[in-house]
Structure formats: C-alpha cells, structure tokens
Amino acid sequence: MTADSKKEKIAEIKDEILKRVRPTAEEKTKLESVRKGIIDDIVRIAQEQGQCDIIPLSVGSAERSTWLHGNHDIDVFISYPEDIPFDEFHGRSHKILMEMAKTGDTWEDRHSEHPYIHITKEGFEVDLVPCFRVKSGAEIKSAVDRTPFHCAYIKENIRGLEEDVLILKQFMKGVGVYGSEVRTGGFSGYLTEILTIHYGGFENVLTRAADWKCGVVIDLANHQTLEHDHPLVVVDPTDPKRNVSAALSLTKFALFIDRARSFMKNPSPDYFTPKEYPPMSSEEFEKMMAKRGTEMIGISFQTPPKAEDTLYPQLFRMEKSLEELLERNEFTIVNTFSWSEEGEKSIVFIELLDAELPPLQKRAGPPVWNESNAETFCKKYKNNPNTFSFAIENERYVAEVPRKYKTAEYLIEDLIFKEAALGRHIRDSMKTGYDVLREKEIMEIKSESFWKFMNEKLTAQIEP
Amino acid sequence: MTADSKKEKIAEIKDEILKRVRPTAEEKTKLESVRKGIIDDIVRIAQEQGQCDIIPLSVGSAERSTWLHGNHDIDVFISYPEDIPFDEFHGRSHKILMEMAKTGDTWEDRHSEHPYIHITKEGFEVDLVPCFRVKSGAEIKSAVDRTPFHCAYIKENIRGLEEDVLILKQFMKGVGVYGSEVRTGGFSGYLTEILTIHYGGFENVLTRAADWKCGVVIDLANHQTLEHDHPLVVVDPTDPKRNVSAALSLTKFALFIDRARSFMKNPSPDYFTPKEYPPMSSEEFEKMMAKRGTEMIGISFQTPPKAEDTLYPQLFRMEKSLEELLERNEFTIVNTFSWSEEGEKSIVFIELLDAELPPLQKRAGPPVWNESNAETFCKKYKNNPNTFSFAIENERYVAEVPRKYKTAEYLIEDLIFKEAALGRHIRDSMKTGYDVLREKEIMEIKSESFWKFMNEKLTAQIEP
C-alpha cells in the first residue's frame, strides 16, 4: 500500500466509523432537553431551599461534544463556594440530592468518600455530584473538584478535533483499552481528549503511539514538575502534580502501542469493534483443559458489597500473593485471573502446570558460617527419622525432607488466612465461607457472563 | 563439658587415633629399606647410562614423617639440571624410567603431559617422576618441579607437629574432605601440613576452621601477592603466585567448617572413621524412589579412556549444562550427580520433580517496543492454528503454545548434542552410542560400587 492510498484508506475508515459513532441530531436534541431539565430542577430546588450560592455545571463528554452515539451518560456537578466547611457542604448538598432523587425514574446513593447520587431519567444515566468551586485544579478540596477544570480545558482546546476524539475513543473501545476503572486499567475519556489535542488528531496519536516506549512524558502546559513512575506520564494541564494516565496499566499501554502500530500498517474497520467471546459450554471447557493438560483451581467466595474499583485491587493482590505463595512451595503457575459478579460470587483462578508434587522436597538451609541459623536448621532436620538425606552443597546445608504441601489445594486451605495477602473486604467475605473449586466444580458454574469470561481467558487472541 | 574436661577428652582421642594411624616400627623399617633400594637402583642405572648429573629425591609424606599407617606410597623424583632442553630431558628420563620399570613387580606408564611411571614393589606403590632442579618454586619449568620445594619446606617447618598432621589427615579422611583429586575437591596432604604449621597443631586448626567464612586468606611467608577467587586462599610459601587450596571445592570447604565446629563441641573418635554406605539392592532402590516420588534419569556411555582428573570436570560440566537446559524448558531439578567406572560405563544422573510436563507451554516474547523481535515473535505464534492464546502481559507478548518437550527423556535425546556443553572426551564417547536410563534400566545395573554410590547419593547424612 502506498502512503497516499493508505491515507485515503484511513480517511474512508474514519468516515465509515463516524457514521456509526456520531450522535444523531435526534439524540442530541433529546440529551440537550434532558440535561436542561436537570439543571433547571437543580436551580429550582436550590432556590426553594435558599441555597442561592450553588451553580450547576454540566461537565460530561456531552458538554465537550465528544460523546459516542448510544452513550446515555449525563454528568452534572453542583458547585459550592470553596470556603464553606465540609459539614455544611455535606448537609446542604444532601438536601438538594434528596430532592433531585425524586425527579428521577430510579435513583441510588453512590457516594463513597464523596457524596453523590445516580439517577435514571428518560433513558439517561445521570450522575449528580456536589463539588467545591476552587480557584484552580491545583487547589482542590475534594477529588471531584478537578473535573470542571478538565471540562473547561477540553472545551477550550478541542476545537475542530471533536470527531477525532470520537474515532480514537471508538478505536480504544474496539481494541479493548478504553476505560479507566481499576478492572480495566485503560485510557480515560479525558486522557483520550488530551492525547488528541497534544498530537493533533487521530492518525497522529496512533503514529506517535506506535513508537512509544515505557516512560513517555507528555506535558502540554509545560509544567515540568513531578517525576512519576508510570509507563505513560501525561501531566494534567489543570494540575501540575497529577498524572492523567496514572490508572493506565502497563498491559493496556503496551496493547495500545501494538494495536496502533498494527492499524497504521494495515488500516481496517475491524479495529473499531470489540472482540466478543461467546460463552463456552462446560463440555468445551473440559475438552480445552484436557488439551492444555494444566490444572485449574478456583477460590470462590461471596462478592463483598463494594464498588469494583475497591474490589479489583484486592482481587489482583490476592492473585499475586497466591502465585508467590505457591511458587515458594515449588508449584509452577501458568496464569492467574479473577472473575466477579456483583451480589454473586467472586472467584480467583490459579492455573498450574501441575497441582500435585512428589513427596520429597529439597530444602536449602543457611550457609555453614551463619552459625545460629545453621544450628536451628540442623536441629530441625539432622538426625530426624523423616529426613531422606542431610548434606552440604556449596556453602549451604541441604535437607531432603517429606513435603508438607503435596497438593496446591491443601496448601491453599492451610495457608490462605495465614500467609496470603487478603484485602480486608475479601478476608471478611471468606471468613463467612469459601470453596476451593477444581475442574468438576468449575464446570457446574451456571453464569453466562462467567463462561464468556473463561472463554476469553483461555483463548484470547490479539486481532486482527 | 567443661573446657578442661573437653581438653582432656580430645587428648585421649588423639592418643587413641595415633595408635591406629602411626606407622609401626616394622612398617617404617620396611618402607625405609624399599625406598633406599629404589634410590640405589636409580643411581646405579643413571651411572650405567652415563647420566651423572641426575639426583634422586625422596619427596612423599614418608620423607616428611607425615604418612599414615597402611599407606604404602613412595614418591621418588629424579631431578635434572634446569638448563637442559625438554627434548633431552624427555629422552634421558625415558631411558632411566624404562630400566626402573624392570625393577618393579609390575609397572605402568602414567605420564600425561609429564613423563612418569608407577611401579609396585614389595607391596609398595611407587611413583617415579623426573623433574628439573630449578632455583625456587616460583621458577618451575614443569608442574612437578615444585614438589621438592614443598617437601623441603614441610621438613624444615613441621618439627614437632608430625603427629598433629597424622591426626588432622585422619580427621579429614573420616569426615570425607581429604584428597585433592577433581572428583573429591578436598584438602591435599601439603595443604593439611601447611594448616597444621600455620595454626600450630590439630586442635588449633579445628578451632580456627570452625570460624572460617568464604574468603579466608593464609599467607605464611607474607607474600601478599595475587588475589584468588577461591573460598580458601593459602599462598604457597614456596611460590607466591600459587594458591595451595585452589582445588578445594566450596562444598568440601564448608563441610570441613561444619565438622570442625561439631567436633570441637562434642569431641568423639567417630569423626576419624569414614562413613561406609553398603550397596543398596535394586529392590531397595525401587522402594526408595517410590517413597521419594521423584524421577531419576541416567545418561550412560562408555567411560572415556582418560584419567579421572580429566574426566570429572567434563562430567560436572555436563551435569550443570543438562540442569540448565532442562530448567530452561520448565523441568524442576532435584539433584544431579555422576558415577564413573574405569573401562566400564559412566552415568550422569538427573533427578527431577517430574519427568513429564503438560502439553501447554507459556512463552514470553519481547517487549512491544522491541519492534523487530516483536515482528518475529508475532509471525511465529500469532494466528498460528496451534496457538492456544496470544496476548500481551505487562510490556510483553505472551503466547500459549503446544509444548515441544513434554518429557525430559525426549528433550535429552533431541538436544544433548545440539545444546548441552559436552567435554570433548565425553562427546567422542557418546557419539559411539549412549543410553537414556529410567528407573527400570537403572535397576539392571550390576556393579557393587555403583549401588554403594547410589545409596550414598540417596541417603547421605552428615554424622555424627
């Protein structure tokens, strides 16, 4: 493909994708009307309650004209003067939110550290978030106070590149790197917008990303402030201390580089559609495991009643910790991954080369000249009737002893509370009960989303 | 035990051991007479051949009064002026050696780089070694020229400590660290004598050795010359560039420390008798392997017709190389060891946690940003119908592929000539044929020395 024909091809693809992702006129009108209704409600309720110093702010991708067709999210912030105390802030915002809840078709309290509610209205998903009206993104009083500055920055700088943001977002969705939740560890909407502005458009982002290496620094406002230990550092133009891509995992960073490079070599519309993994049947799973010849163990417990962004770091830490614990005991790990369903089970999976080890274990002790440790080691194993052999190899004592943990299952059952790093919420849940699942028990799981997930984990392919 | 009663106990033990290891008066007379006869023969033959510039030198432990009861070794060197050419040296020494050969009950040519012969005479094992009469141990022309200087140094400095050397040698034999052949990697006679002189007696050597750490330097003549990368450095008082304990392995160094410390805590005559491992029966071997649950593989070939000191480094290197090769392919090694019988088989053993691995292997590829390697890796595994999955983990491509080497046996057969580091003599021997033995075939080995060796390897104990 010549450079020119490739350019043309990409232009064609962009057109084609835009047709799919650009919101329709009807969609825009609808959203505009719902959003206006919400802001009017807030103003009305605030006046009724005598809260005349609040200002409602529309801050979502709709406000920046970078929302994708079919995305029905509306974000409205309710800003308070920055000098009011937290107590007053909480009390007053609670009063407004409780009235606003009544205006929705449904609503739920979603606050964790920060108060906010989620309502649905005429098919839209609306987040209503109180915040402080601080002077700049660097002087925030609560984590959400930065968002209005982000919104303003993008609105001011995005001009003319709105559609490139749409294309880039859809590309990221298609290749599986979009979304900054912990579970995904991908690119946030704001990060996508910043990249588009910085490099000047969709193709430029991809061309440059194809050459990224770990440690890229992007600093639009030329803040040149803090060092960050992340694969990609994008200094927030509204807050010099913040890395916009702090939540981006190394895996998603690398995957984006691969996909960008691959697309720029062979542009195709296929990159814009996320790969779907159909649910595998338990018989397919059984056959696949026989073909792999590995052993799959799952540790299953009731999903703690926490948001995914709280739960997933704990699941990831548990995977890592079990991997280390098993490897210290000579098991060889192939993969670990976690599946979780709200209100149902969470399962941490460990795939092993072999779940059973021979009765003999060779233990290396301290060097001969570490006298006090040597004494302890010798006392334990030397002249012990169970010891197979006791010798010196290089500078160390070495004992061949009966293995305590011959199966991974027994090791997990015996050590999980004693030696694994369990997050507080997972530990609490497991204390009420947990199961160690082997192939047979895994086959009995009924959830369709589980079997999609398992198919993806066992047959993942980077395509095209 | 109080310090005094311990001192007394050690004195008693020394007395007891000395009774066993001190040569008898009869033995001394006999040795003296045989040695005198040999020297007389050399002088006579040299005169008959007109070689009037040679001087025979008695250099063995007998000469230094540090020989153990029952040891029937006599070492006599035939020294030549240092300025004669090698050709002449070889020609003339050959003439004397051939005549001396006739004086023995049996004889054999044992020269490798250096000419010498071994004869037996009246029950004595006699080495006859020509050398150059150089000015000092630092100016040698051939490796053996140093020996007369060693002998002279010990004779001059050992006075009064001869019996301590006997005790220390017997202690080292008893705990299995005596002998400087490559196969043993232990303490030589000269090293034992030097240590006795330096520390001033048997108990002092043991007391000080109990506190040794890797990197001890002993420099009697205060040469302070070269750096050596050995656990123990004993600068040769007759040659500042040489480390007398260069052949000492880390294992034997550490074992001596352990045994010295243990003896000084609880003195006992038991330390002076080498542990004997009776031959195990093949049924006992079968039972023991079932109990261990590990897998034993032996690679068997005809022993190359080489001296042990040439063969053993090659065997050790082969063990190490096979261990690395198998570990690179995810097998877990428990032990490796080698057995060899002159004129018969040599066998390199590998004991594994498991000799069979599952069909699936996970392969980590290059980082995404290593573009040319990434391309090669992707070409090989991506969209390959045999590939289980192809993904990115952290910065790397990762493919799950069918494992090529599912059994250690097949790996060895396929790769031993291609990827293992085989010494020249072993390679030559294996090219004429070799076998990979599993438990059944190992059980068929008939040699008694083999079954002693195997018993020792599987049940080694440091005692008391």
PDB file of N, CA, C and O in Angstrom, chain B residues 9-50:
ATOM      1  N   LYS B   9      39.512 -34.840  77.020  1.00  0.00           N
ATOM      2  CA  LYS B   9      38.831 -35.771  76.124  1.00  0.00           C
ATOM      3  C   LYS B   9      39.521 -35.774  74.754  1.00  0.00           C
ATOM      4  O   LYS B   9      39.760 -36.834  74.168  1.00  0.00           O
ATOM      5  N   ILE B  10      39.842 -34.587  74.248  1.00  0.00           N
ATOM      6  CA  ILE B  10      40.496 -34.505  72.935  1.00  0.00           C
ATOM      7  C   ILE B  10      41.875 -35.167  72.992  1.00  0.00           C
ATOM      8  O   ILE B  10      42.252 -35.903  72.078  1.00  0.00           O
ATOM      9  N   ALA B  11      42.596 -34.952  74.101  1.00  0.00           N
ATOM     10  CA  ALA B  11      43.918 -35.569  74.244  1.00  0.00           C
ATOM     11  C   ALA B  11      43.791 -37.096  74.205  1.00  0.00           C
ATOM     12  O   ALA B  11      44.560 -37.783  73.515  1.00  0.00           O
ATOM     13  N   GLU B  12      42.769 -37.597  74.888  1.00  0.00           N
ATOM     14  CA  GLU B  12      42.523 -39.050  74.875  1.00  0.00           C
ATOM     15  C   GLU B  12      42.245 -39.554  73.462  1.00  0.00           C
ATOM     16  O   GLU B  12      42.770 -40.574  73.036  1.00  0.00           O
ATOM     17  N   ILE B  13      41.383 -38.808  72.766  1.00  0.00           N
ATOM     18  CA  ILE B  13      41.021 -39.215  71.399  1.00  0.00           C
ATOM     19  C   ILE B  13      42.251 -39.215  70.510  1.00  0.00           C
ATOM     20  O   ILE B  13      42.483 -40.151  69.741  1.00  0.00           O
ATOM     21  N   LYS B  14      43.067 -38.160  70.639  1.00  0.00           N
ATOM     22  CA  LYS B  14      44.274 -38.089  69.821  1.00  0.00           C
ATOM     23  C   LYS B  14      45.166 -39.307  70.078  1.00  0.00           C
ATOM     24  O   LYS B  14      45.677 -39.925  69.142  1.00  0.00           O
ATOM     25  N   ASP B  15      45.325 -39.645  71.341  1.00  0.00           N
ATOM     26  CA  ASP B  15      46.138 -40.820  71.672  1.00  0.00           C
ATOM     27  C   ASP B  15      45.586 -42.068  70.997  1.00  0.00           C
ATOM     28  O   ASP B  15      46.314 -42.845  70.391  1.00  0.00           O
ATOM     29  N   GLU B  16      44.277 -42.211  71.140  1.00  0.00           N
ATOM     30  CA  GLU B  16      43.618 -43.401  70.594  1.00  0.00           C
ATOM     31  C   GLU B  16      43.808 -43.471  69.067  1.00  0.00           C
ATOM     32  O   GLU B  16      44.124 -44.519  68.508  1.00  0.00           O
ATOM     33  N   ILE B  17      43.615 -42.327  68.414  1.00  0.00           N
ATOM     34  CA  ILE B  17      43.717 -42.308  66.949  1.00  0.00           C
ATOM     35  C   ILE B  17      45.175 -42.533  66.526  1.00  0.00           C
ATOM     36  O   ILE B  17      45.445 -43.277  65.574  1.00  0.00           O
ATOM     37  N   LEU B  18      46.085 -41.904  67.266  1.00  0.00           N
ATOM     38  CA  LEU B  18      47.504 -42.064  66.910  1.00  0.00           C
ATOM     39  C   LEU B  18      47.913 -43.536  66.922  1.00  0.00           C
ATOM     40  O   LEU B  18      48.663 -43.977  66.051  1.00  0.00           O
ATOM     41  N   LYS B  19      47.347 -44.268  67.891  1.00  0.00           N
ATOM     42  CA  LYS B  19      47.673 -45.697  67.952  1.00  0.00           C
ATOM     43  C   LYS B  19      47.263 -46.377  66.648  1.00  0.00           C
ATOM     44  O   LYS B  19      47.917 -47.307  66.200  1.00  0.00           O
ATOM     45  N   ARG B  20      46.177 -45.883  66.067  1.00  0.00           N
ATOM     46  CA  ARG B  20      45.693 -46.501  64.824  1.00  0.00           C
ATOM     47  C   ARG B  20      46.483 -46.034  63.608  1.00  0.00           C
ATOM     48  O   ARG B  20      46.689 -46.794  62.663  1.00  0.00           O
ATOM     49  N   VAL B  21      46.889 -44.745  63.602  1.00  0.00           N
ATOM     50  CA  VAL B  21      47.391 -44.194  62.334  1.00  0.00           C
ATOM     51  C   VAL B  21      48.916 -44.055  62.281  1.00  0.00           C
ATOM     52  O   VAL B  21      49.469 -43.845  61.198  1.00  0.00           O
ATOM     53  N   ARG B  22      49.582 -44.160  63.449  1.00  0.00           N
ATOM     54  CA  ARG B  22      51.037 -44.040  63.432  1.00  0.00           C
ATOM     55  C   ARG B  22      51.631 -45.307  62.815  1.00  0.00           C
ATOM     56  O   ARG B  22      51.278 -46.407  63.231  1.00  0.00           O
ATOM     57  N   PRO B  23      52.507 -45.160  61.832  1.00  0.00           N
ATOM     58  CA  PRO B  23      53.118 -46.360  61.241  1.00  0.00           C
ATOM     59  C   PRO B  23      53.887 -47.122  62.315  1.00  0.00           C
ATOM     60  O   PRO B  23      54.493 -46.513  63.198  1.00  0.00           O
ATOM     61  N   THR B  24      53.901 -48.422  62.217  1.00  0.00           N
ATOM     62  CA  THR B  24      54.638 -49.244  63.181  1.00  0.00           C
ATOM     63  C   THR B  24      56.121 -49.178  62.880  1.00  0.00           C
ATOM     64  O   THR B  24      56.538 -48.820  61.772  1.00  0.00           O
ATOM     65  N   ALA B  25      56.935 -49.573  63.855  1.00  0.00           N
ATOM     66  CA  ALA B  25      58.388 -49.596  63.672  1.00  0.00           C
ATOM     67  C   ALA B  25      58.728 -50.504  62.502  1.00  0.00           C
ATOM     68  O   ALA B  25      59.536 -50.178  61.626  1.00  0.00           O
ATOM     69  N   GLU B  26      58.070 -51.630  62.463  1.00  0.00           N
ATOM     70  CA  GLU B  26      58.273 -52.611  61.388  1.00  0.00           C
ATOM     71  C   GLU B  26      57.971 -51.988  60.022  1.00  0.00           C
ATOM     72  O   GLU B  26      58.734 -52.128  59.068  1.00  0.00           O
ATOM     73  N   GLU B  27      56.828 -51.283  59.976  1.00  0.00           N
ATOM     74  CA  GLU B  27      56.392 -50.618  58.734  1.00  0.00           C
ATOM     75  C   GLU B  27      57.459 -49.611  58.290  1.00  0.00           C
ATOM     76  O   GLU B  27      57.792 -49.518  57.111  1.00  0.00           O
ATOM     77  N   LYS B  28      57.953 -48.854  59.275  1.00  0.00           N
ATOM     78  CA  LYS B  28      58.957 -47.828  58.966  1.00  0.00           C
ATOM     79  C   LYS B  28      60.223 -48.462  58.387  1.00  0.00           C
ATOM     80  O   LYS B  28      60.769 -47.990  57.389  1.00  0.00           O
ATOM     81  N   THR B  29      60.681 -49.518  59.036  1.00  0.00           N
ATOM     82  CA  THR B  29      61.900 -50.201  58.583  1.00  0.00           C
ATOM     83  C   THR B  29      61.716 -50.704  57.159  1.00  0.00           C
ATOM     84  O   THR B  29      62.574 -50.535  56.287  1.00  0.00           O
ATOM     85  N   LYS B  30      60.544 -51.301  56.942  1.00  0.00           N
ATOM     86  CA  LYS B  30      60.256 -51.884  55.630  1.00  0.00           C
ATOM     87  C   LYS B  30      60.269 -50.786  54.553  1.00  0.00           C
ATOM     88  O   LYS B  30      60.932 -50.921  53.506  1.00  0.00           O
ATOM     89  N   LEU B  31      59.554 -49.699  54.846  1.00  0.00           N
ATOM     90  CA  LEU B  31      59.474 -48.603  53.871  1.00  0.00           C
ATOM     91  C   LEU B  31      60.859 -48.031  53.609  1.00  0.00           C
ATOM     92  O   LEU B  31      61.249 -47.791  52.459  1.00  0.00           O
ATOM     93  N   GLU B  32      61.595 -47.836  54.683  1.00  0.00           N
ATOM     94  CA  GLU B  32      62.941 -47.262  54.546  1.00  0.00           C
ATOM     95  C   GLU B  32      63.795 -48.120  53.623  1.00  0.00           C
ATOM     96  O   GLU B  32      64.514 -47.614  52.746  1.00  0.00           O
ATOM     97  N   SER B  33      63.678 -49.431  53.809  1.00  0.00           N
ATOM     98  CA  SER B  33      64.509 -50.330  53.028  1.00  0.00           C
ATOM     99  C   SER B  33      64.087 -50.324  51.554  1.00  0.00           C
ATOM    100  O   SER B  33      64.925 -50.294  50.654  1.00  0.00           O
ATOM    101  N   VAL B  34      62.769 -50.342  51.292  1.00  0.00           N
ATOM    102  CA  VAL B  34      62.299 -50.312  49.895  1.00  0.00           C
ATOM    103  C   VAL B  34      62.733 -49.001  49.238  1.00  0.00           C
ATOM    104  O   VAL B  34      63.237 -48.972  48.106  1.00  0.00           O
ATOM    105  N   ARG B  35      62.549 -47.902  49.958  1.00  0.00           N
ATOM    106  CA  ARG B  35      62.886 -46.594  49.400  1.00  0.00           C
ATOM    107  C   ARG B  35      64.385 -46.514  49.081  1.00  0.00           C
ATOM    108  O   ARG B  35      64.780 -46.030  48.027  1.00  0.00           O
ATOM    109  N   LYS B  36      65.191 -47.005  50.039  1.00  0.00           N
ATOM    110  CA  LYS B  36      66.628 -46.976  49.822  1.00  0.00           C
ATOM    111  C   LYS B  36      66.975 -47.789  48.570  1.00  0.00           C
ATOM    112  O   LYS B  36      67.758 -47.369  47.714  1.00  0.00           O
ATOM    113  N   GLY B  37      66.356 -48.964  48.444  1.00  0.00           N
ATOM    114  CA  GLY B  37      66.598 -49.829  47.278  1.00  0.00           C
ATOM    115  C   GLY B  37      66.284 -49.093  45.987  1.00  0.00           C
ATOM    116  O   GLY B  37      67.047 -49.175  45.003  1.00  0.00           O
ATOM    117  N   ILE B  38      65.189 -48.368  45.965  1.00  0.00           N
ATOM    118  CA  ILE B  38      64.779 -47.658  44.752  1.00  0.00           C
ATOM    119  C   ILE B  38      65.795 -46.573  44.406  1.00  0.00           C
ATOM    120  O   ILE B  38      66.222 -46.444  43.242  1.00  0.00           O
ATOM    121  N   ILE B  39      66.198 -45.804  45.410  1.00  0.00           N
ATOM    122  CA  ILE B  39      67.163 -44.729  45.150  1.00  0.00           C
ATOM    123  C   ILE B  39      68.493 -45.307  44.684  1.00  0.00           C
ATOM    124  O   ILE B  39      69.100 -44.818  43.718  1.00  0.00           O
ATOM    125  N   ASP B  40      68.888 -46.399  45.322  1.00  0.00           N
ATOM    126  CA  ASP B  40      70.127 -47.063  44.877  1.00  0.00           C
ATOM    127  C   ASP B  40      70.014 -47.509  43.422  1.00  0.00           C
ATOM    128  O   ASP B  40      70.936 -47.330  42.620  1.00  0.00           O
ATOM    129  N   ASP B  41      68.851 -48.089  43.070  1.00  0.00           N
ATOM    130  CA  ASP B  41      68.628 -48.537  41.695  1.00  0.00           C
ATOM    131  C   ASP B  41      68.759 -47.372  40.720  1.00  0.00           C
ATOM    132  O   ASP B  41      69.382 -47.487  39.666  1.00  0.00           O
ATOM    133  N   ILE B  42      68.160 -46.239  41.083  1.00  0.00           N
ATOM    134  CA  ILE B  42      68.182 -45.066  40.197  1.00  0.00           C
ATOM    135  C   ILE B  42      69.632 -44.615  39.985  1.00  0.00           C
ATOM    136  O   ILE B  42      70.080 -44.407  38.851  1.00  0.00           O
ATOM    137  N   VAL B  43      70.366 -44.506  41.088  1.00  0.00           N
ATOM    138  CA  VAL B  43      71.756 -44.051  40.996  1.00  0.00           C
ATOM    139  C   VAL B  43      72.578 -45.008  40.127  1.00  0.00           C
ATOM    140  O   VAL B  43      73.312 -44.589  39.225  1.00  0.00           O
ATOM    141  N   ARG B  44      72.371 -46.302  40.372  1.00  0.00           N
ATOM    142  CA  ARG B  44      73.116 -47.315  39.617  1.00  0.00           C
ATOM    143  C   ARG B  44      72.805 -47.209  38.118  1.00  0.00           C
ATOM    144  O   ARG B  44      73.698 -47.094  37.276  1.00  0.00           O
ATOM    145  N   ILE B  45      71.516 -47.166  37.800  1.00  0.00           N
ATOM    146  CA  ILE B  45      71.104 -47.137  36.383  1.00  0.00           C
ATOM    147  C   ILE B  45      71.609 -45.856  35.721  1.00  0.00           C
ATOM    148  O   ILE B  45      72.105 -45.885  34.592  1.00  0.00           O
ATOM    149  N   ALA B  46      71.503 -44.734  36.436  1.00  0.00           N
ATOM    150  CA  ALA B  46      71.964 -43.450  35.880  1.00  0.00           C
ATOM    151  C   ALA B  46      73.463 -43.531  35.565  1.00  0.00           C
ATOM    152  O   ALA B  46      73.906 -43.083  34.494  1.00  0.00           O
ATOM    153  N   GLN B  47      74.188 -44.139  36.497  1.00  0.00           N
ATOM    154  CA  GLN B  47      75.637 -44.253  36.258  1.00  0.00           C
ATOM    155  C   GLN B  47      75.919 -45.151  35.059  1.00  0.00           C
ATOM    156  O   GLN B  47      76.727 -44.822  34.193  1.00  0.00           O
ATOM    157  N   GLU B  48      75.195 -46.259  34.980  1.00  0.00           N
ATOM    158  CA  GLU B  48      75.371 -47.174  33.840  1.00  0.00           C
ATOM    159  C   GLU B  48      75.094 -46.453  32.521  1.00  0.00           C
ATOM    160  O   GLU B  48      75.708 -46.730  31.503  1.00  0.00           O
ATOM    161  N   GLN B  49      74.117 -45.516  32.579  1.00  0.00           N
ATOM    162  CA  GLN B  49      73.736 -44.806  31.343  1.00  0.00           C
ATOM    163  C   GLN B  49      74.546 -43.527  31.165  1.00  0.00           C
ATOM    164  O   GLN B  49      74.285 -42.768  30.225  1.00  0.00           O
ATOM    165  N   GLY B  50      75.477 -43.279  32.052  1.00  0.00           N
ATOM    166  CA  GLY B  50      76.297 -42.071  31.938  1.00  0.00           C
ATOM    167  C   GLY B  50      75.541 -40.798  32.279  1.00  0.00           C
ATOM    168  O   GLY B  50      75.937 -39.691  31.904  1.00  0.00           O
TER     169      GLY B  50
END
